[in-house]
Coordinates of C-alpha atoms in Angstrom, one line a residue:
Chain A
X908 CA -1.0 41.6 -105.5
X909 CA 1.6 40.1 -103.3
X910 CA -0.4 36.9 -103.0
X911 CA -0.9 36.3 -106.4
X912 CA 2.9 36.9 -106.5
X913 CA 3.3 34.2 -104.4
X914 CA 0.6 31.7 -106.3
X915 CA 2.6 32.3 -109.5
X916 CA 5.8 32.1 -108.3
X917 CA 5.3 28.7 -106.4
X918 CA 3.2 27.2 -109.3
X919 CA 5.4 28.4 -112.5
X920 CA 9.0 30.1 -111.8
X921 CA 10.2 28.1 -108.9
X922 CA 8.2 25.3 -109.3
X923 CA 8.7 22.7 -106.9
X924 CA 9.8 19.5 -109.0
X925 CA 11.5 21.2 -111.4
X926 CA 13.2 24.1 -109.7
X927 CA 13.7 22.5 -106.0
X928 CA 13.7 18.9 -106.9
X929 CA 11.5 18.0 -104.2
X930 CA 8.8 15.1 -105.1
X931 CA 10.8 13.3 -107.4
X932 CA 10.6 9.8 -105.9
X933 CA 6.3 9.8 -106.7
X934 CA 7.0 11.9 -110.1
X935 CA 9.1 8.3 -111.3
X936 CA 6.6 6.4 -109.0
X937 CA 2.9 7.2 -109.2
X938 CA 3.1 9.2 -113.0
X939 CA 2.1 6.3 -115.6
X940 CA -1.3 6.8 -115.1
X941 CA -3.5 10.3 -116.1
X942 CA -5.7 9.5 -113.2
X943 CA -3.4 8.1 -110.3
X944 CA -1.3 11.7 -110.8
X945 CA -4.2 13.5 -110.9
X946 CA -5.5 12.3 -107.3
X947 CA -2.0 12.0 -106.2
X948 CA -2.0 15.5 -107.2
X949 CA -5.2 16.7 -105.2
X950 CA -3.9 14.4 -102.6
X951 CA -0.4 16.4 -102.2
X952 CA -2.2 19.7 -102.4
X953 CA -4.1 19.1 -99.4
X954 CA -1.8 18.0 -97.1
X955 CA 0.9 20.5 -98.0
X956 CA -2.1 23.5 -97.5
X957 CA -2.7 21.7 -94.2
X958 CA 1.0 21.8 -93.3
X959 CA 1.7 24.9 -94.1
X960 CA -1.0 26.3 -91.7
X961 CA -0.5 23.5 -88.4
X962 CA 3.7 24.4 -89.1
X963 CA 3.5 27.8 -89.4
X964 CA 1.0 27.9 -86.1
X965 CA 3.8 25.9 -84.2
X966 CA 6.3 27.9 -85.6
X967 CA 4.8 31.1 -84.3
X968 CA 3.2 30.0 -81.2
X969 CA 5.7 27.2 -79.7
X970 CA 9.0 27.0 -81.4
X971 CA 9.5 30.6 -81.7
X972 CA 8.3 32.0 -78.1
X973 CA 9.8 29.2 -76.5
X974 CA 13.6 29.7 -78.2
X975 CA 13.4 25.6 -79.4
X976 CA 14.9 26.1 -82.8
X977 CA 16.7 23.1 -82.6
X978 CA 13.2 20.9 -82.5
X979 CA 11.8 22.2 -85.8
X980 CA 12.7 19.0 -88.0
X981 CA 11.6 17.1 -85.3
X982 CA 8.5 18.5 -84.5
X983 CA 7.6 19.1 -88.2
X984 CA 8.3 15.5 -89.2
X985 CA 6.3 14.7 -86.2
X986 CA 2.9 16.7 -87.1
X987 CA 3.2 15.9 -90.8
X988 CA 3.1 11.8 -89.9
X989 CA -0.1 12.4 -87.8
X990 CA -1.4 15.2 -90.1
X991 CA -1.2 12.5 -92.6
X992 CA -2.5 9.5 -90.4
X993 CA -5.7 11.5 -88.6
X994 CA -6.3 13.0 -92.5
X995 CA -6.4 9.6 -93.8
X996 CA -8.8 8.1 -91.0
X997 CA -10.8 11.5 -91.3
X998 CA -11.3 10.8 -95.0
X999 CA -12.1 6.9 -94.3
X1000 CA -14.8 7.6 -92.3
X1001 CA -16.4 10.6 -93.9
X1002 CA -15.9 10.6 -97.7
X1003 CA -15.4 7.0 -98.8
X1004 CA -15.6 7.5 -102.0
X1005 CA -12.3 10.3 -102.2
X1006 CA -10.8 7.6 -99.5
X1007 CA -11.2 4.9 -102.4
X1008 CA -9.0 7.2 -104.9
X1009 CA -6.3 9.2 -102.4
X1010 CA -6.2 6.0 -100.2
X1011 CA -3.0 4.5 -101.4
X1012 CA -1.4 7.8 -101.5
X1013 CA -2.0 8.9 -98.3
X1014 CA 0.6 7.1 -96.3
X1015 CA 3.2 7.7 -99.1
X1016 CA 3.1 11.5 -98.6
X1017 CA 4.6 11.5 -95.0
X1018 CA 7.9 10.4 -96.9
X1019 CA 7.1 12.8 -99.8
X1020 CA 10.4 15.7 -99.3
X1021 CA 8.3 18.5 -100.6
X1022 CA 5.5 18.2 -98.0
X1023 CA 8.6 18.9 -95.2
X1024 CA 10.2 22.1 -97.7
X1025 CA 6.7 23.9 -97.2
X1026 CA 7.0 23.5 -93.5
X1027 CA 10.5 24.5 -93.5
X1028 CA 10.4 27.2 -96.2
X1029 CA 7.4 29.4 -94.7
X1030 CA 9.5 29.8 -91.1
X1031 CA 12.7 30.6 -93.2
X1032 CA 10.4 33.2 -95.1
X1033 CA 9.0 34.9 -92.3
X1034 CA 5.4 34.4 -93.9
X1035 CA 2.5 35.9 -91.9
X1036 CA -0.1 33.3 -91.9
X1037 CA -2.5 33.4 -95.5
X1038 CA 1.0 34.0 -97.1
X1039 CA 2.0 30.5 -95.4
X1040 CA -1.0 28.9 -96.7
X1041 CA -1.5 30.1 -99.9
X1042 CA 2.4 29.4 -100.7
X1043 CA 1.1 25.6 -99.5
X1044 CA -1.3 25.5 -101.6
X1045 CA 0.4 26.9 -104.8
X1046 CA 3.2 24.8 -103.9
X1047 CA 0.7 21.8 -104.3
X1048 CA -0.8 23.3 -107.2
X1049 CA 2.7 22.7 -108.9
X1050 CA 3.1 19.8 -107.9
X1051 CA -0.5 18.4 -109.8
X1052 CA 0.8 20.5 -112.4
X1053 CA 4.0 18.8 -113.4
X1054 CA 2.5 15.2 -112.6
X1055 CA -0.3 15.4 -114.9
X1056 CA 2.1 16.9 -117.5
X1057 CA 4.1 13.8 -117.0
X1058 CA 2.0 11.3 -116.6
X1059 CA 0.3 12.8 -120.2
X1060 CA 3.8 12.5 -122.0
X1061 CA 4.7 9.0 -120.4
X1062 CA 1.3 7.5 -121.4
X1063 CA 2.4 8.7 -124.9
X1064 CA 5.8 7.1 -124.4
X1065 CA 4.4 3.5 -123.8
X1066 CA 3.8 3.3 -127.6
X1067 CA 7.2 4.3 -128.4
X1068 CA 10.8 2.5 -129.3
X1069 CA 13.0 3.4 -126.7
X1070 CA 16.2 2.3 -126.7
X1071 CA 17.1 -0.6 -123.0
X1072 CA 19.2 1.6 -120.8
X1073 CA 16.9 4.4 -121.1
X1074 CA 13.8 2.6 -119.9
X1075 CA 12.2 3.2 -116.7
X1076 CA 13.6 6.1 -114.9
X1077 CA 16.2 7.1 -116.9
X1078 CA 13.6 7.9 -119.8
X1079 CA 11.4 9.8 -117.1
X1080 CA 14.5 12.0 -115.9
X1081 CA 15.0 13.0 -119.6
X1082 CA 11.2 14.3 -119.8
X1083 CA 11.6 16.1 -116.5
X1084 CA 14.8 17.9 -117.6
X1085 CA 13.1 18.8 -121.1
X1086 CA 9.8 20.2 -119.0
X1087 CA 12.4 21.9 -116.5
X1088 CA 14.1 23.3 -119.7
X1089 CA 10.3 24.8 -120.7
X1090 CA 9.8 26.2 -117.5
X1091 CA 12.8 27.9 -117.3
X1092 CA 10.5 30.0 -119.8
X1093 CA 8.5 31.3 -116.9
X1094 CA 11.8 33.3 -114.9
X1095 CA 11.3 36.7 -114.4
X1096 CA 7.4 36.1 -114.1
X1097 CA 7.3 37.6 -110.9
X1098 CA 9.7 37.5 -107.6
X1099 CA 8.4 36.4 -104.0
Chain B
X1118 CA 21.7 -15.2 -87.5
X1119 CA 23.6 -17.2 -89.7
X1120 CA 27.0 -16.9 -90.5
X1121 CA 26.6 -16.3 -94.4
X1122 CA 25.9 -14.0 -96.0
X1123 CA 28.6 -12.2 -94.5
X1124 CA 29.4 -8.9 -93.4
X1125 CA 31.5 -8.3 -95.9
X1126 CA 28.8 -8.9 -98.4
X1127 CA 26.4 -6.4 -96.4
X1128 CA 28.1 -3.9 -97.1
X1129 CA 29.3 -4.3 -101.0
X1130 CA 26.1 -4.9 -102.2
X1131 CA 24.9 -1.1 -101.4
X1132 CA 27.9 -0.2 -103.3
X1133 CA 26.9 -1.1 -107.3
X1134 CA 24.7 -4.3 -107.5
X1135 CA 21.8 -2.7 -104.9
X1136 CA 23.0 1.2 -105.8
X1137 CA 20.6 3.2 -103.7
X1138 CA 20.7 5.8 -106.4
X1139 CA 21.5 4.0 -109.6
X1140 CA 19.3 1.0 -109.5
X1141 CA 16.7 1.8 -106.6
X1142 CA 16.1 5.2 -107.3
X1143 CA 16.5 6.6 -104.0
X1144 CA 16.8 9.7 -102.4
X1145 CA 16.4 11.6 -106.0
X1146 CA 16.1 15.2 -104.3
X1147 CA 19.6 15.8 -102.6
X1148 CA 20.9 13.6 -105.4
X1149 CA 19.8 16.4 -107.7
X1150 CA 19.7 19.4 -106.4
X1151 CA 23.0 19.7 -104.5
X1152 CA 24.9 18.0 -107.2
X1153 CA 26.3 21.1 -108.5
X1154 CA 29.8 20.2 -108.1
X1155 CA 32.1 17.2 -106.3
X1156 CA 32.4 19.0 -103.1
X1157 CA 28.9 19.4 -102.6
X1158 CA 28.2 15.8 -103.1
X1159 CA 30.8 14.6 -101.0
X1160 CA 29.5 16.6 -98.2
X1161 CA 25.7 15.4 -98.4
X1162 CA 27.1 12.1 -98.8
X1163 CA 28.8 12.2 -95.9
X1164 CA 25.7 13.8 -94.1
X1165 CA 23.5 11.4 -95.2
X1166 CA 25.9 8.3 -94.3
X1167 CA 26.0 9.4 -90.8
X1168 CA 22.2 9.7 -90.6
X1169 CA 21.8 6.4 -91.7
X1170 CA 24.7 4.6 -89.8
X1171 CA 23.0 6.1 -86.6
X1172 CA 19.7 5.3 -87.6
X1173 CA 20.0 1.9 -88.4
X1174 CA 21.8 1.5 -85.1
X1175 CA 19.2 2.5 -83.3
X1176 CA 16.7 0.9 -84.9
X1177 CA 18.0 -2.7 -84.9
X1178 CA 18.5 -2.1 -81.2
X1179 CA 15.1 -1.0 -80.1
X1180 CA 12.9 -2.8 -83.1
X1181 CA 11.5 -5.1 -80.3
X1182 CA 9.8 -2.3 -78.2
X1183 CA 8.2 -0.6 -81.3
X1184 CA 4.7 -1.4 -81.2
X1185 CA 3.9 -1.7 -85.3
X1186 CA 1.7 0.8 -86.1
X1187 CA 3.7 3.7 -84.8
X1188 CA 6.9 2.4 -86.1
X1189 CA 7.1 5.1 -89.2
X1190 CA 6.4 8.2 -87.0
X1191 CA 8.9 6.6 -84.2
X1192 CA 11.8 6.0 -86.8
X1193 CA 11.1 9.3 -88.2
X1194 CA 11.7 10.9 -84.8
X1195 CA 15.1 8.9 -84.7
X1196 CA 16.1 10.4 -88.2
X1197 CA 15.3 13.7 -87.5
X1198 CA 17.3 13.4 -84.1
X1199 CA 20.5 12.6 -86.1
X1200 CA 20.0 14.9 -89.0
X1201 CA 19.5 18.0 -86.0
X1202 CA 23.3 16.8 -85.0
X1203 CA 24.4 16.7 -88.2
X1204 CA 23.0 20.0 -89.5
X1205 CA 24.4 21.7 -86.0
X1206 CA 27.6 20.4 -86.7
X1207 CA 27.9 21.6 -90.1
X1208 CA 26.9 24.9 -89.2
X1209 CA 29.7 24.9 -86.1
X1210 CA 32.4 23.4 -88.4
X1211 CA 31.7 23.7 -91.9
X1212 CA 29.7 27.1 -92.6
X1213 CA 30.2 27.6 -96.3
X1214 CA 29.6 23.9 -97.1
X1215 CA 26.1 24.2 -94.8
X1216 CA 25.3 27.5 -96.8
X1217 CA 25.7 25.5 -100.2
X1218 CA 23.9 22.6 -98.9
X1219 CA 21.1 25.0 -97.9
X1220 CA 17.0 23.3 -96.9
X1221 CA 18.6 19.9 -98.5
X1222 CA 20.3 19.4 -95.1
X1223 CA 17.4 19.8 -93.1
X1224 CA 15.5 17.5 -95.4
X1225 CA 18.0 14.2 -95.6
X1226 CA 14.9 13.3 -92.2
X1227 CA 12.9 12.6 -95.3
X1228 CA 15.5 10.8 -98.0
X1229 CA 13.7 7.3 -98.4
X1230 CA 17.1 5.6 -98.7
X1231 CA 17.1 6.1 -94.9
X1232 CA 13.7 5.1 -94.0
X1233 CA 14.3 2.4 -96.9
X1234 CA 16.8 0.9 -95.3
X1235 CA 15.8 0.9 -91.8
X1236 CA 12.3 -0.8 -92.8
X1237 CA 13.7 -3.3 -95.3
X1238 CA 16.9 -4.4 -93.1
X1239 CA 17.9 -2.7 -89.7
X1240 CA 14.3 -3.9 -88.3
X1241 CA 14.7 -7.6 -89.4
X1242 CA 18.3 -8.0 -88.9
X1243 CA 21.2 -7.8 -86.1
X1244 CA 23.3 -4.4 -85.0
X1245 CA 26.3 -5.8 -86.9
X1246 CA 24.5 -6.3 -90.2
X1247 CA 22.6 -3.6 -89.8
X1248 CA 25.4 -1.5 -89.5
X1249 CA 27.4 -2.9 -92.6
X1250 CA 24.1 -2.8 -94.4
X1251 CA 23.9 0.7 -93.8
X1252 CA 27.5 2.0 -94.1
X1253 CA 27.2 0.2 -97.7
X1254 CA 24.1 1.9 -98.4
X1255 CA 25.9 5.3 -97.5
X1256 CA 29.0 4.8 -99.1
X1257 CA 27.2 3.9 -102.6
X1258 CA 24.8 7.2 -102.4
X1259 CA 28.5 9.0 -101.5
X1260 CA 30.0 7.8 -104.5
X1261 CA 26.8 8.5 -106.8
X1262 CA 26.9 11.7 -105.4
X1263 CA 30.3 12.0 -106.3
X1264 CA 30.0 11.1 -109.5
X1265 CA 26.9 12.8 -110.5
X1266 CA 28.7 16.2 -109.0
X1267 CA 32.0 15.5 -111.1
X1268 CA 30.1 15.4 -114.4
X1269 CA 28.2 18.3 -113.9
X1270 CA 31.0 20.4 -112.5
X1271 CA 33.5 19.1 -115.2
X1272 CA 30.9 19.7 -117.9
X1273 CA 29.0 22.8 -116.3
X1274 CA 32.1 24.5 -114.6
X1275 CA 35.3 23.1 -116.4
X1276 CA 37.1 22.4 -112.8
X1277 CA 36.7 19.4 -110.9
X1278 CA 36.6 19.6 -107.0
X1279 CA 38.0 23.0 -107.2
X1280 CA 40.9 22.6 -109.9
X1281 CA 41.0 23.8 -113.4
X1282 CA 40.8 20.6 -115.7
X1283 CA 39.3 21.9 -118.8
X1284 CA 41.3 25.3 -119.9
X1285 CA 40.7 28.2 -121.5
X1286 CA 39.3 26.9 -124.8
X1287 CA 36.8 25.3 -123.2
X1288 CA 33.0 26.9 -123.4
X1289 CA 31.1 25.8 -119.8
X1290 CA 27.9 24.1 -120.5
X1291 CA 25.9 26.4 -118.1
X1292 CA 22.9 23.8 -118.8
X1293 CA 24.8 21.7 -116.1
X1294 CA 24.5 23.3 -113.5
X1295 CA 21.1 24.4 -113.9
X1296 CA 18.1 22.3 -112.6
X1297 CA 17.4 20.8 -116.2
X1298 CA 21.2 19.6 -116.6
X1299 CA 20.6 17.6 -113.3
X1300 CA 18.0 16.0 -114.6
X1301 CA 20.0 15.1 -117.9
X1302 CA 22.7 14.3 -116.5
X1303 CA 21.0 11.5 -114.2
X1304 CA 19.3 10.2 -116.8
X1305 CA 22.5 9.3 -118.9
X1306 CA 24.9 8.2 -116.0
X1307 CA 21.7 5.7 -115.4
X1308 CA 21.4 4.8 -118.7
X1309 CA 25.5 3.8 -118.5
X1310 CA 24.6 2.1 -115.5
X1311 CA 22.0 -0.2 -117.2
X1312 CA 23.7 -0.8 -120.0
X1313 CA 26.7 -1.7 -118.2
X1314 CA 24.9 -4.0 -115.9
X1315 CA 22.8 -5.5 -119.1
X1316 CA 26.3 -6.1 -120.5
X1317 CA 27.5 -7.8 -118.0
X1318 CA 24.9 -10.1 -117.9
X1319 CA 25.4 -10.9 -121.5
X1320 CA 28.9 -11.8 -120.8
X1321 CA 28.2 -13.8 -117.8
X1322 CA 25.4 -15.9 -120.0
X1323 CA 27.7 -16.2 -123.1
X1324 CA 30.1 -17.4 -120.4
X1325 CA 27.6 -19.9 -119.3

């Protein structure tokens, strides 16, 4: 029960983009196209499930034991940029056909704010370890959710008059706050 | 280096032509989500402008011993160095402001203004630039900050940087200071940006 808390509370309530304004920068960037935020989607999911697991194993094993507190932004930056880097040349070699659609993703996701919030988040929570990974992957899972969601609305926007200061980003940031408005909807869900 | 453009002109142009927030759309997360009110934003401003400052520094020094494929992960290092003496610091010096600031300190290592700036101009250029370059940078994303936490404080709270400016009659938007207001609110001041820029451009070509 506790898990599933966790699922729907990182996918709906506290949803990453919308509650925690964290992935913003590809929400503008990679959501004109259904497709491209669909893979970036999957892409973001991964690594984030990935990070939650190699952070929360450093966490528990080296940072904590050792009483090095102080390295935890370093060393967390540090194994998402190879996390990223061995995933991509992993994913090269062995599936080139997923390579061909994450590809130009990949290296964009070391910069990509939520990726480092999962790391930090599950050693401010205390989570044991499936908590960690499953609040990765639901925090992921939110992530594809309100990219598809925008890039549907924004391929619908192309065909309308909008007036010249609001096109571009302005325009996307008035979507987002309408969809963070909806998903207000969803407090009181559940609690984690 | 040349002479011109000048140092001078380094650091203006972060401040409203190249506005890392306004017109490149940088560093959306802390500009969002600590924008709750003018103090907030003048203290992740601030934050951020020392990371950069001292980032940049650093990189235009050692640039010529990076090898190029491990440049991002080295500069990342470097960031995450500063941001670890900025976030102690806060917590020695400025507690409550750190507790309001919350993960956003910890995650300025990953605001792409920083990593922006260091890969478009602190790697190609001189210290001095490179410095100017970045202080601009910092001091524009200050004053959007600024800005962006006035409106939504005014609006959301009726006070600005502490002070009662809107009275009694006043209703508080409480949309304003909730995570949709953010996004609202952004959009418009951009908007104004725009179509302050677009005018200005028609002035300078009726000029013409």
């Amino acid at each position: 029960m506790e898990y599933i808390a966790i699922l729907i509370v990182t996918v709906l309530v506290n949803n990453f983009v919308l509650y925690y304004f964290l992935g913003i920068c590809p929400l503008i960037g990679v959501s004109k196209k259904l497709d491209a935020a669909l893979s970036m989607g999957i892409a973001v999911t991964f690594v984030m499930t990935l990070t939650a697991a190699a952070t929360w194993l450093i966490h528990r094993l080296v940072l904590e034991p050792f009483g090095l507190p102080f390295l935890e932004y370093v060393s967390y930056i540090l194994v998402i940029a190879s996390l990223v880097q061995l995933l991509e040349m992993f994913i090269k070699k062995a599936i080139p056909t997923l390579y061909k659609t994450l590809g130009i993703f990949l290296p964009l996701i070391t910069t990509n704010c939520a990726i480092l919030f999962v790391a930090l988040f599950q050693a401010m929570r205390d989570y044991g370890f499936l908590e960690a990974v499953l609040f990765g992957f639901g925090s992921g899972v939110g992530f594809t959710l309100v990219i598809v969601l925008m890039a549907g609305i924004r391929e619908q926007l192309e065909l309308s008059d909008i007036p010249k200061p609001f096109r571009g980003a302005p325009v996307t940031l008035v979507v987002a706050g309408i969809l963070a408005l909806a998903f207000m909807g969803f407090t009181g869900l559940a609690s984690a | 280096m040349t002479r011109n453009p000048s140092i001078l002109s380094h650091f203006s142009k972060g401040l409203i032509k190249n506005n890392p927030v306004f017109v490149q759309v940088l560093g959306m997360c802390p500009t969002l989500a600590v924008t709750t009110s003018v103090a907030n934003g003048i203290g992740m401003g601030l934050a951020t402008t020392f990371v950069v400052v001292m980032a940049a520094a650093v990189a235009s020094t050692i640039d010529r011993f990076v090898p190029n494929q491990v440049r991002i992960p080295v500069y990342a290092v470097i960031i995450a160095t500063f941001v670890t003496i900025a976030d102690l610091y806060m917590q020695a010096y400025f507690p409550p402001l750190r507790t309001a600031l919350g993960p956003y300190v910890p995650l300025i290592v990953v605001n792409c203004m920083i990593m922006g700036r260091i890969e478009a101009f602190a790697t190609r250029n001189a210290f001095v630039p490179s410095l100017a370059d970045a202080a601009g940078m910092g001091v524009g994303f200050t004053g959007a900050l600024m800005l962006l936490g006035g409106v939504r404080e005014l609006l959301g709270n009726g006070t600005l940087a502490g002070f009662v400016i809107l009275g009694g009659w006043y209703r508080p938007m409480l949309i304003m200071v909730l995570p949709a207001g953010a996004f609202f609110a952004l959009a418009i001041l951009m908007a104004v940006f725009n179509r302050l820029q677009q005018g200005g451009e028609l002035v300078l070509r009726r000029a013409a």
